[in-house]
Coordinates of C-alpha atoms and ligand atoms in Angstrom, one line a residue:
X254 CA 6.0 -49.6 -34.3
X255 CA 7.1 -51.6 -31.5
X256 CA 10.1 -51.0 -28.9
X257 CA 12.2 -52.9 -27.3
X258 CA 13.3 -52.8 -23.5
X259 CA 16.2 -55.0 -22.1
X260 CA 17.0 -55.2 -18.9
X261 CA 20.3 -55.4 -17.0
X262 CA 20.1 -56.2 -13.3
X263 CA 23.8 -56.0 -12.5
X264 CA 25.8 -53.1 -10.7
X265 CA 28.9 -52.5 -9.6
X266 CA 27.5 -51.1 -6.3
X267 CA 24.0 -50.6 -5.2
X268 CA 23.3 -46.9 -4.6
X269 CA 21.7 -45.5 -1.2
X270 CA 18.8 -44.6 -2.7
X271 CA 18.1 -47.3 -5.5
X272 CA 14.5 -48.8 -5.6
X273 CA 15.4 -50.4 -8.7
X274 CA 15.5 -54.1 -9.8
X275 CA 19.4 -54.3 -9.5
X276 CA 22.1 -56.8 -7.3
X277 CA 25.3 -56.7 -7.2
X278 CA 27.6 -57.7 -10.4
X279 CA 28.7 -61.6 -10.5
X280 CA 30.3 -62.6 -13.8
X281 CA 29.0 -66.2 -13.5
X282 CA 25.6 -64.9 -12.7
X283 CA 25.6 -62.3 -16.0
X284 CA 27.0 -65.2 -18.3
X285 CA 24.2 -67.3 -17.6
X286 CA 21.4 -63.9 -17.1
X287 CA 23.0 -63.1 -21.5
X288 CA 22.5 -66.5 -22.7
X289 CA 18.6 -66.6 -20.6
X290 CA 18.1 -63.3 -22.3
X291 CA 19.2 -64.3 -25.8
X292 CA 16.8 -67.2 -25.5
X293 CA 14.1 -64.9 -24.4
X294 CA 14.8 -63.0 -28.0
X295 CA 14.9 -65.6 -29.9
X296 CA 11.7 -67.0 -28.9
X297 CA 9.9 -63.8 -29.0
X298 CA 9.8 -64.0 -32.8
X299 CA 7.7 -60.9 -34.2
X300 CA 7.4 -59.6 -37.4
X301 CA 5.9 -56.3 -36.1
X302 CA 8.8 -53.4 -37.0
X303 CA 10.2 -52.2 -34.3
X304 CA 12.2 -48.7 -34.5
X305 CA 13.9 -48.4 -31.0
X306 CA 15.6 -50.1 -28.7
X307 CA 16.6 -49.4 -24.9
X308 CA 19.3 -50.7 -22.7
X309 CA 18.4 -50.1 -19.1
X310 CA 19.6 -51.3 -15.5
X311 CA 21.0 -51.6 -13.3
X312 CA 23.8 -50.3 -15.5
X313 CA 23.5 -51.8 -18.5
X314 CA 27.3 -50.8 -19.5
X315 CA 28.6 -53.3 -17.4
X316 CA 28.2 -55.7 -20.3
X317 CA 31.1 -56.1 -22.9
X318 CA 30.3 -54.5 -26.0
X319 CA 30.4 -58.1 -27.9
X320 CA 27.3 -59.0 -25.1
X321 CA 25.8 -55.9 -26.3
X322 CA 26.2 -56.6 -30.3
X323 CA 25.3 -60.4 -29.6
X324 CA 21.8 -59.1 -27.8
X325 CA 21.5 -56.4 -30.7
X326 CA 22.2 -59.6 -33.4
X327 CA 19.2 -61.7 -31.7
X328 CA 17.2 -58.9 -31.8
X329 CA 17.2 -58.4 -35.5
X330 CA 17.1 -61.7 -36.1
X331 CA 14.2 -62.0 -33.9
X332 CA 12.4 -58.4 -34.4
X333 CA 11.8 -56.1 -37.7
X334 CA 14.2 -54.2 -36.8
X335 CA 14.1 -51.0 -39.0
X336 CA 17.3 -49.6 -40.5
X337 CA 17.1 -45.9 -38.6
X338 CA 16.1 -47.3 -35.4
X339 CA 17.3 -45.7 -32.1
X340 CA 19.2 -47.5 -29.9
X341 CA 20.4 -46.2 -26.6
X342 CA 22.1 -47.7 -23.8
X343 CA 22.4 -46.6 -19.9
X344 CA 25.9 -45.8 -19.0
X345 CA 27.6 -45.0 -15.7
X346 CA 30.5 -42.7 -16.2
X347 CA 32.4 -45.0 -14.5
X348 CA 31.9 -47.9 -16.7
X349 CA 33.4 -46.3 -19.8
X350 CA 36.5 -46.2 -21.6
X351 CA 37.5 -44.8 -24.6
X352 CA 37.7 -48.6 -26.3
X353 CA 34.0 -50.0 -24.3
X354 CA 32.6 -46.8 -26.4
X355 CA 33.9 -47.5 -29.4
X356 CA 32.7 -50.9 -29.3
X357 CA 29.5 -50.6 -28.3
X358 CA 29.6 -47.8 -31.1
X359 CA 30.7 -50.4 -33.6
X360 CA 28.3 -53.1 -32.1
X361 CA 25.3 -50.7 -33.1
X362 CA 24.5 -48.3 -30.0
X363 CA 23.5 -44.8 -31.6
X364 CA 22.8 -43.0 -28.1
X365 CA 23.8 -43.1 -25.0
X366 CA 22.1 -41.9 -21.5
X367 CA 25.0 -41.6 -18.7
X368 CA 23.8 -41.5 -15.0
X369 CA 25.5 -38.3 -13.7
X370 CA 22.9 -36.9 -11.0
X371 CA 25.0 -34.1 -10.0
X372 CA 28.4 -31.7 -11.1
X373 CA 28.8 -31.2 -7.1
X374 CA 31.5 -34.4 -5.7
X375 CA 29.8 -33.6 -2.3
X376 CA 26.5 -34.7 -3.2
X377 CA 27.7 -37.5 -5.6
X378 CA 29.8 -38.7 -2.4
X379 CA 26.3 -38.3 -0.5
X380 CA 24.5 -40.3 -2.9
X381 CA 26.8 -43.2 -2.6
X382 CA 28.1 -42.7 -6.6
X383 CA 31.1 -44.4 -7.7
X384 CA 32.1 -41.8 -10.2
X385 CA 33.2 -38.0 -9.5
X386 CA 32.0 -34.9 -11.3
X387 CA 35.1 -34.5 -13.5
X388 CA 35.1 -38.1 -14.0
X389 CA 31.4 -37.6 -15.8
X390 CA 32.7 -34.5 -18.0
X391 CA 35.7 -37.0 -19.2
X392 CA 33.1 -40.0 -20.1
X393 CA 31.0 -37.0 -22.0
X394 CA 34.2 -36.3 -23.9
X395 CA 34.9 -39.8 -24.4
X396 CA 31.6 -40.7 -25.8
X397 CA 32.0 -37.7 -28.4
X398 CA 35.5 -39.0 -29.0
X399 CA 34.2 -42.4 -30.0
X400 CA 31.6 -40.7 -32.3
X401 CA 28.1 -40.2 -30.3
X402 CA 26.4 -37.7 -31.5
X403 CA 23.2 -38.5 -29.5
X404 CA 24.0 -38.4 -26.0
X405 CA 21.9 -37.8 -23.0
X406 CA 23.0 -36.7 -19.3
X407 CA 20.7 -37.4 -16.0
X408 CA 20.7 -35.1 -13.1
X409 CA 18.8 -35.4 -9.7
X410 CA 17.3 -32.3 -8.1
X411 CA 16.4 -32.0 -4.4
X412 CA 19.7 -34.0 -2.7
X413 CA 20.0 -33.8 0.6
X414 CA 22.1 -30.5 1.1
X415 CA 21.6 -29.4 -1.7
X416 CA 20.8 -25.4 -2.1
X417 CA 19.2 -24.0 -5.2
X418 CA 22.8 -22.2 -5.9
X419 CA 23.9 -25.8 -5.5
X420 CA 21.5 -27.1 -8.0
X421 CA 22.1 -25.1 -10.5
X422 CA 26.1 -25.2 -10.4
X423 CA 25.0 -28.7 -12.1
X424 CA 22.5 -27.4 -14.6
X425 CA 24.8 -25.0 -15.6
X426 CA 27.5 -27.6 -16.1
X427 CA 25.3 -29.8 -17.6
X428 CA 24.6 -27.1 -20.4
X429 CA 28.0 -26.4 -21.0
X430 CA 29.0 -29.7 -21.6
X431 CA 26.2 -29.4 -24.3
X432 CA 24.4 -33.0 -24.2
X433 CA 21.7 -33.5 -26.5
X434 CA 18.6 -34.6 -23.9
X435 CA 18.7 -34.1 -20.4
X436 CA 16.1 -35.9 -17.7
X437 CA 16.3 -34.2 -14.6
X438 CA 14.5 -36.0 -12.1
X439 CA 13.2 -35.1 -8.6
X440 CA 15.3 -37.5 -5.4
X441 CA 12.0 -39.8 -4.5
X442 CA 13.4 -41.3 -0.7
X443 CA 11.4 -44.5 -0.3
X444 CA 10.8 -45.9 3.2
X445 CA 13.4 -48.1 3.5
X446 CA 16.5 -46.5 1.7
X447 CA 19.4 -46.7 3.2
X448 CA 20.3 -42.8 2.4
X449 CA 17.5 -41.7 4.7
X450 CA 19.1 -43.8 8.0
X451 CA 22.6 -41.9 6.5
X452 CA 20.5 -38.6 6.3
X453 CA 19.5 -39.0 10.1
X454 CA 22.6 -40.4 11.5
X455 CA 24.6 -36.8 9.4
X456 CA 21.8 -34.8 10.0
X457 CA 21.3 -33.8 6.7
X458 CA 18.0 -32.4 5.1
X459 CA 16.5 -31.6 2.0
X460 CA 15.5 -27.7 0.6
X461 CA 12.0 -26.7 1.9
X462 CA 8.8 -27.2 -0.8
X463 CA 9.1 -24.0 -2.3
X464 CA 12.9 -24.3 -3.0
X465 CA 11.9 -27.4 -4.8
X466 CA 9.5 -24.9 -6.9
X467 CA 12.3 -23.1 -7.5
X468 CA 15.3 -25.6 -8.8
X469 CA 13.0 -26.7 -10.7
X470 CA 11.0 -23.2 -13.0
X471 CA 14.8 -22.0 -12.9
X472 CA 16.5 -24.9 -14.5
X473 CA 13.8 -25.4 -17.0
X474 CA 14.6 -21.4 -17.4
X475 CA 18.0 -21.6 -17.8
X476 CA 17.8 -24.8 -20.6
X477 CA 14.8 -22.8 -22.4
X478 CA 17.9 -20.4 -22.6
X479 CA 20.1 -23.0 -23.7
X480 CA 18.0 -23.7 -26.6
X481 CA 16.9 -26.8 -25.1
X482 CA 13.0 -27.8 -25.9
X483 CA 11.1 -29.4 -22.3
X484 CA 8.4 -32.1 -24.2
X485 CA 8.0 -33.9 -20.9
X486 CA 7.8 -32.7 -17.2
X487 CA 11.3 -33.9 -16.7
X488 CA 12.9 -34.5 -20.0
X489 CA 14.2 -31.9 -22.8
X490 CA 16.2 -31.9 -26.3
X491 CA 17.9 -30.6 -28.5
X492 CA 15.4 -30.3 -31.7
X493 CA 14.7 -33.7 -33.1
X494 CA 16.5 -35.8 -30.2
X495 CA 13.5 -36.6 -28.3
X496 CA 13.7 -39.9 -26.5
X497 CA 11.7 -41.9 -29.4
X498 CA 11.9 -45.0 -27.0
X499 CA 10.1 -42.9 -24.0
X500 CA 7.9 -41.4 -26.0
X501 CA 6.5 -44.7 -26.7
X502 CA 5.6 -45.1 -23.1
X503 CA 4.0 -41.8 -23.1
X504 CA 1.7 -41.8 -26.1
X505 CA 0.2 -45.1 -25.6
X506 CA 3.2 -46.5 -27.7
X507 CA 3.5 -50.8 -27.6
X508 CA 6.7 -52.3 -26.5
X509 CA 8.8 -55.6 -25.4
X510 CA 10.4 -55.9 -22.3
X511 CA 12.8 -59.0 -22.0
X512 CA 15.1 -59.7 -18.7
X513 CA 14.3 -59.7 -15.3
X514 CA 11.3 -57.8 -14.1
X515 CA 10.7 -55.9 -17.6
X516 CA 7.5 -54.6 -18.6
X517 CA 6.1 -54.9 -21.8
X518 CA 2.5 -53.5 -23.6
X519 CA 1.1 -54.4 -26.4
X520 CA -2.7 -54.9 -28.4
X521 CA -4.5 -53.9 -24.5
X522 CA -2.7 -56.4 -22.5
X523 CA 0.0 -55.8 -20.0
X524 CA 2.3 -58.0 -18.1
X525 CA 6.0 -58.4 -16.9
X526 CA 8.4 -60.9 -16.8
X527 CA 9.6 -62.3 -13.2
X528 CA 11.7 -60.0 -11.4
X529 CA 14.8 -62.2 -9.8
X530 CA 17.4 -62.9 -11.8
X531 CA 18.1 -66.4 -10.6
X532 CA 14.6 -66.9 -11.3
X533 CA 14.4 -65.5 -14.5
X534 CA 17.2 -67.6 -15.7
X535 CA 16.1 -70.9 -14.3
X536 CA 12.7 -70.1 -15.8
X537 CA 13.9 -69.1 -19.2
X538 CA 16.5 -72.5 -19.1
X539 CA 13.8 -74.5 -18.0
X540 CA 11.8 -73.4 -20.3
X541 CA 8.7 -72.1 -18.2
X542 CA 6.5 -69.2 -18.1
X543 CA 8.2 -65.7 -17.9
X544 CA 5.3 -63.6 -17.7
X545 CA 3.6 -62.9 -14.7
X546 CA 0.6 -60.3 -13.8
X547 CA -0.8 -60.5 -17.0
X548 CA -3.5 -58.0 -17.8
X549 CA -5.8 -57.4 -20.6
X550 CA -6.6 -53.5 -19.8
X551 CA -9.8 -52.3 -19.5
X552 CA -10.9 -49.2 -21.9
X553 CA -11.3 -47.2 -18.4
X554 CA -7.6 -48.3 -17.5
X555 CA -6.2 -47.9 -20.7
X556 CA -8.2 -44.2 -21.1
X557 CA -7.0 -43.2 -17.7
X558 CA -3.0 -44.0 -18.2
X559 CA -3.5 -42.2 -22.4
X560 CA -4.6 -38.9 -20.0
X561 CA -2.0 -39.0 -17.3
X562 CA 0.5 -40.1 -20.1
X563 CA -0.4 -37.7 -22.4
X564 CA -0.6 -35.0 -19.4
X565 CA 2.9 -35.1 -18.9
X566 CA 3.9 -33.7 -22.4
X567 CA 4.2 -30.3 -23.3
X568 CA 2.1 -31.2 -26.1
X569 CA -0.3 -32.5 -24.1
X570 CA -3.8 -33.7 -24.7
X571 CA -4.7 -33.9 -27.8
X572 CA -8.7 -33.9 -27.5
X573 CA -9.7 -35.1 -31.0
X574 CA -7.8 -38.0 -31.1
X575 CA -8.5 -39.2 -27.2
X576 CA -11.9 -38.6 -28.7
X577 CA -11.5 -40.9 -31.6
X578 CA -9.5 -43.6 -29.9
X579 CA -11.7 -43.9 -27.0
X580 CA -15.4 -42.3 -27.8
X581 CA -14.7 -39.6 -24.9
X582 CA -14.9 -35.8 -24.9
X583 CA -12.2 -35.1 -22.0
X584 CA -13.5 -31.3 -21.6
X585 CA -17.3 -32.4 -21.8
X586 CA -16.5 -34.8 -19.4
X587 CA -14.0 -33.1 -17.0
X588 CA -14.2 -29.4 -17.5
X589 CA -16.2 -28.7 -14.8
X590 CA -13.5 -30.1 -12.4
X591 CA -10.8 -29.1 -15.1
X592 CA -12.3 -25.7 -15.3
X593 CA -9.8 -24.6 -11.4
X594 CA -7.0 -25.5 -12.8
X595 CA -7.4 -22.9 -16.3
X596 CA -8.2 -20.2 -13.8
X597 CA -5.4 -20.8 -11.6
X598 CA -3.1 -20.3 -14.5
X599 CA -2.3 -24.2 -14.2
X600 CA -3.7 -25.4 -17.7
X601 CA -4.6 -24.5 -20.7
X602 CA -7.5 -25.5 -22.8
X603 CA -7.7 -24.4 -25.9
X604 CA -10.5 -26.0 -27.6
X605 CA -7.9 -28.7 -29.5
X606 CA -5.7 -30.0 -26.4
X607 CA -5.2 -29.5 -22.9
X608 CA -1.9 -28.3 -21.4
X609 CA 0.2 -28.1 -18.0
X610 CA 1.7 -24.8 -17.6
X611 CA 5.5 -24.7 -16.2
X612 CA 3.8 -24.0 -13.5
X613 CA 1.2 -27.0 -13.6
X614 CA 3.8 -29.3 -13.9
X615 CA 5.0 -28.6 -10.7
X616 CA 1.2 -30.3 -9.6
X617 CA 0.3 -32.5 -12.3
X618 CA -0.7 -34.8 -9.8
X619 CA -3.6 -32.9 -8.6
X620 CA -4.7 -32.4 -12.1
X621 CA -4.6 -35.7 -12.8
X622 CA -6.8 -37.1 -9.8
X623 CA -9.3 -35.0 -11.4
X624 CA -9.2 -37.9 -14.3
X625 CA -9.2 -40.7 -11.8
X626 CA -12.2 -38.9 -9.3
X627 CA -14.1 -38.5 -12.1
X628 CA -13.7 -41.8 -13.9
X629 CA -14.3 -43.8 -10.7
X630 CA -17.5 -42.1 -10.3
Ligands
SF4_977 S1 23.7 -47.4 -10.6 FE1 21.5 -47.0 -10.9 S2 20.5 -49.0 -10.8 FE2 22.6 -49.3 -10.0 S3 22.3 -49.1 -7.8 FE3 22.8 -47.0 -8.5 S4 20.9 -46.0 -9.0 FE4 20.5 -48.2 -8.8

């Protein structure tokens, strides 16, 4: 089944260390960017069911919940939409009230994904965030007020500052808040961020490597303990709340992206709209060509991103049926190379699927050039 991505580009601030396709909130701006994106859905047209859709940003809770149920409306006009489908929405803690929730509840959001990155106000105040720690407990509470019983909470690991006593101050708020998913994500710093010029000018640093190693085997730990099941290097859930959207991304799932810069995969062939939002509405008004960098993936491409994909869940890779979809015996093929990584307590192969270790996911990346090396070759 197909899902659906929509993207909101609008923010009420842009965060130090944001590489995302975001500006800055104008309300002239998102009138026209809804009705573009409406149009988009409406011409999109597909009869192929689709059973989730996702919200993201930017900070998609910026819109007003009759924005939201309008979008929702085009979509099941426009999509099969089935009747159980998930649909989650990005949410800044900030953004919420007790009524937004409520309507977005009523407008047909079933889960929710709030933005918190940290229970500390020291690092949120580092990272440029608009909310406060107790300010992210209070929109939890609100969202369980206004009936969400799928809700997940996003933390960052690895802040400038931050300790391992530090990090887990938030991982051990985070579990007692009780959420049911949590993505806990490693800071990435890209060249040009703003936070690293403010990380020079404060002198501030990040944890050495090893630290790293250990914020992140102890929170894993410490959810494990929670009753929390990991089924992706950085995600875990409560049985049965598995990201259904993500996990389309990760199993060689097909989906629609609509709004500015989206993504979307489907039948081999990749490509994304184009990524201002100026120029994504004049294009969509004038009724041009959205899609840019289209791709019609090659089986070596679309073999390669099924093993990384598929790499990064616990499950992991499920031999037979890469074997079936793509004529290719992975261990044949790679064991040799693979073979390191099993010794080194990194992997597991056990004759149906290969597996990272806690452990390994800490270097999936070296595992996985082992697919690219060798496919290359
Ligand atoms: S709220 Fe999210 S998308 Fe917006 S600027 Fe901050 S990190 Fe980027």
């Amino acid at each position: 089944m197909l899902g659906l991505y929509i993207h909101v580009p609008f923010c009420a601030a842009i965060c130090n260390y944001c590489n995302f396709n975001r500006g800055l909130f104008d309300a002239d701006l998102k009138s026209r960017y809804v009705n573009a994106l409406l149009e988009e859905i409406r011409r999109a047209g597909d009869s192929t069911p689709a059973d989730t859709i996702f919200f993201g940003g930017g900070t998609p809770s910026m819109l007003e919940p009759d924005e939201i149920a309008a979008i929702l409306d085009a979509c099941r006009r426009s999509c099969a939409l089935t009747p159980y489908a998930e649909i989650s929405l990005e949410a800044n803690p900030e953004t919420v009230t007790p009524e937004r929730l409520t309507a977005f509840r009523q407008g047909g959001i079933n889960r929710l994904s709030f933005g918190v990155q940290s229970f500390r106000d020291e690092e949120l105040q580092r990272l440029s965030r608009l909310h406060s720690a107790s300010r992210a407990g209070e929109a939890f509470g609100m969202a369980r007020g206004a009936g969400f019983d799928n809700i997940s909470l996003d933390l960052m690991m690895w802040l400038p500052q931050q300790s391992v006593a530090d990090w887990l101050e938030s991982v051990d708020a985070l579990i007692d808040v009780g959420p049911e998913h949590a993505s806990l994500y490693l800071l990435e710093i890209y060249p040009n961020a703003p936070l690293r010029d403010a990380m020079a000018r404060s002198r501030w640093s990040v944890a050495p490597d090893d630290d790293a190693a250990e914020m992140y085997l102890e929170a894993m730990r410490r959810l494990d303990a929670a009753g929390y099941g990991q089924y992706e290097i950085s995600n875990v859930a409560r049985p049965g709340r598995e990201s259904r959207h993500n996990l389309k991304y990760w199993t060689d799932g097909a989906w629609l992206g609509f709004g500015p810069g989206a993504h979307s995969t489907r039948d081999g062939t990749r490509w994304r709209n184009v990524s201002a939002t100026q120029e994504y509405i004049s294009t969509v008004e004038s009724g041009g060509q959205l899609a840019v960098e289209r791709r019609i993936l090659s089986r070596q491409d679309a073999l390669e991103e099924a093993l990384f994909t598929r790499l990064r869940l616990t499950a992991g890779i499920d031999l037979e049926l890469v074997n079936s979809q793509y004529g290719v015996d992975v261990w044949r093929e790679f064991g040799e190379e693979l073979h390191r990584f099993v010794e080194a307590g990194l992997l597991i192969y056990d004759g149906g699927a290969l597996r990272l270790t806690r452990a390994g996911m800490l270097l999936a990346h070296e595992v996985m050039t082992v697919f690219i090396s060798s496919t290359v070759r």
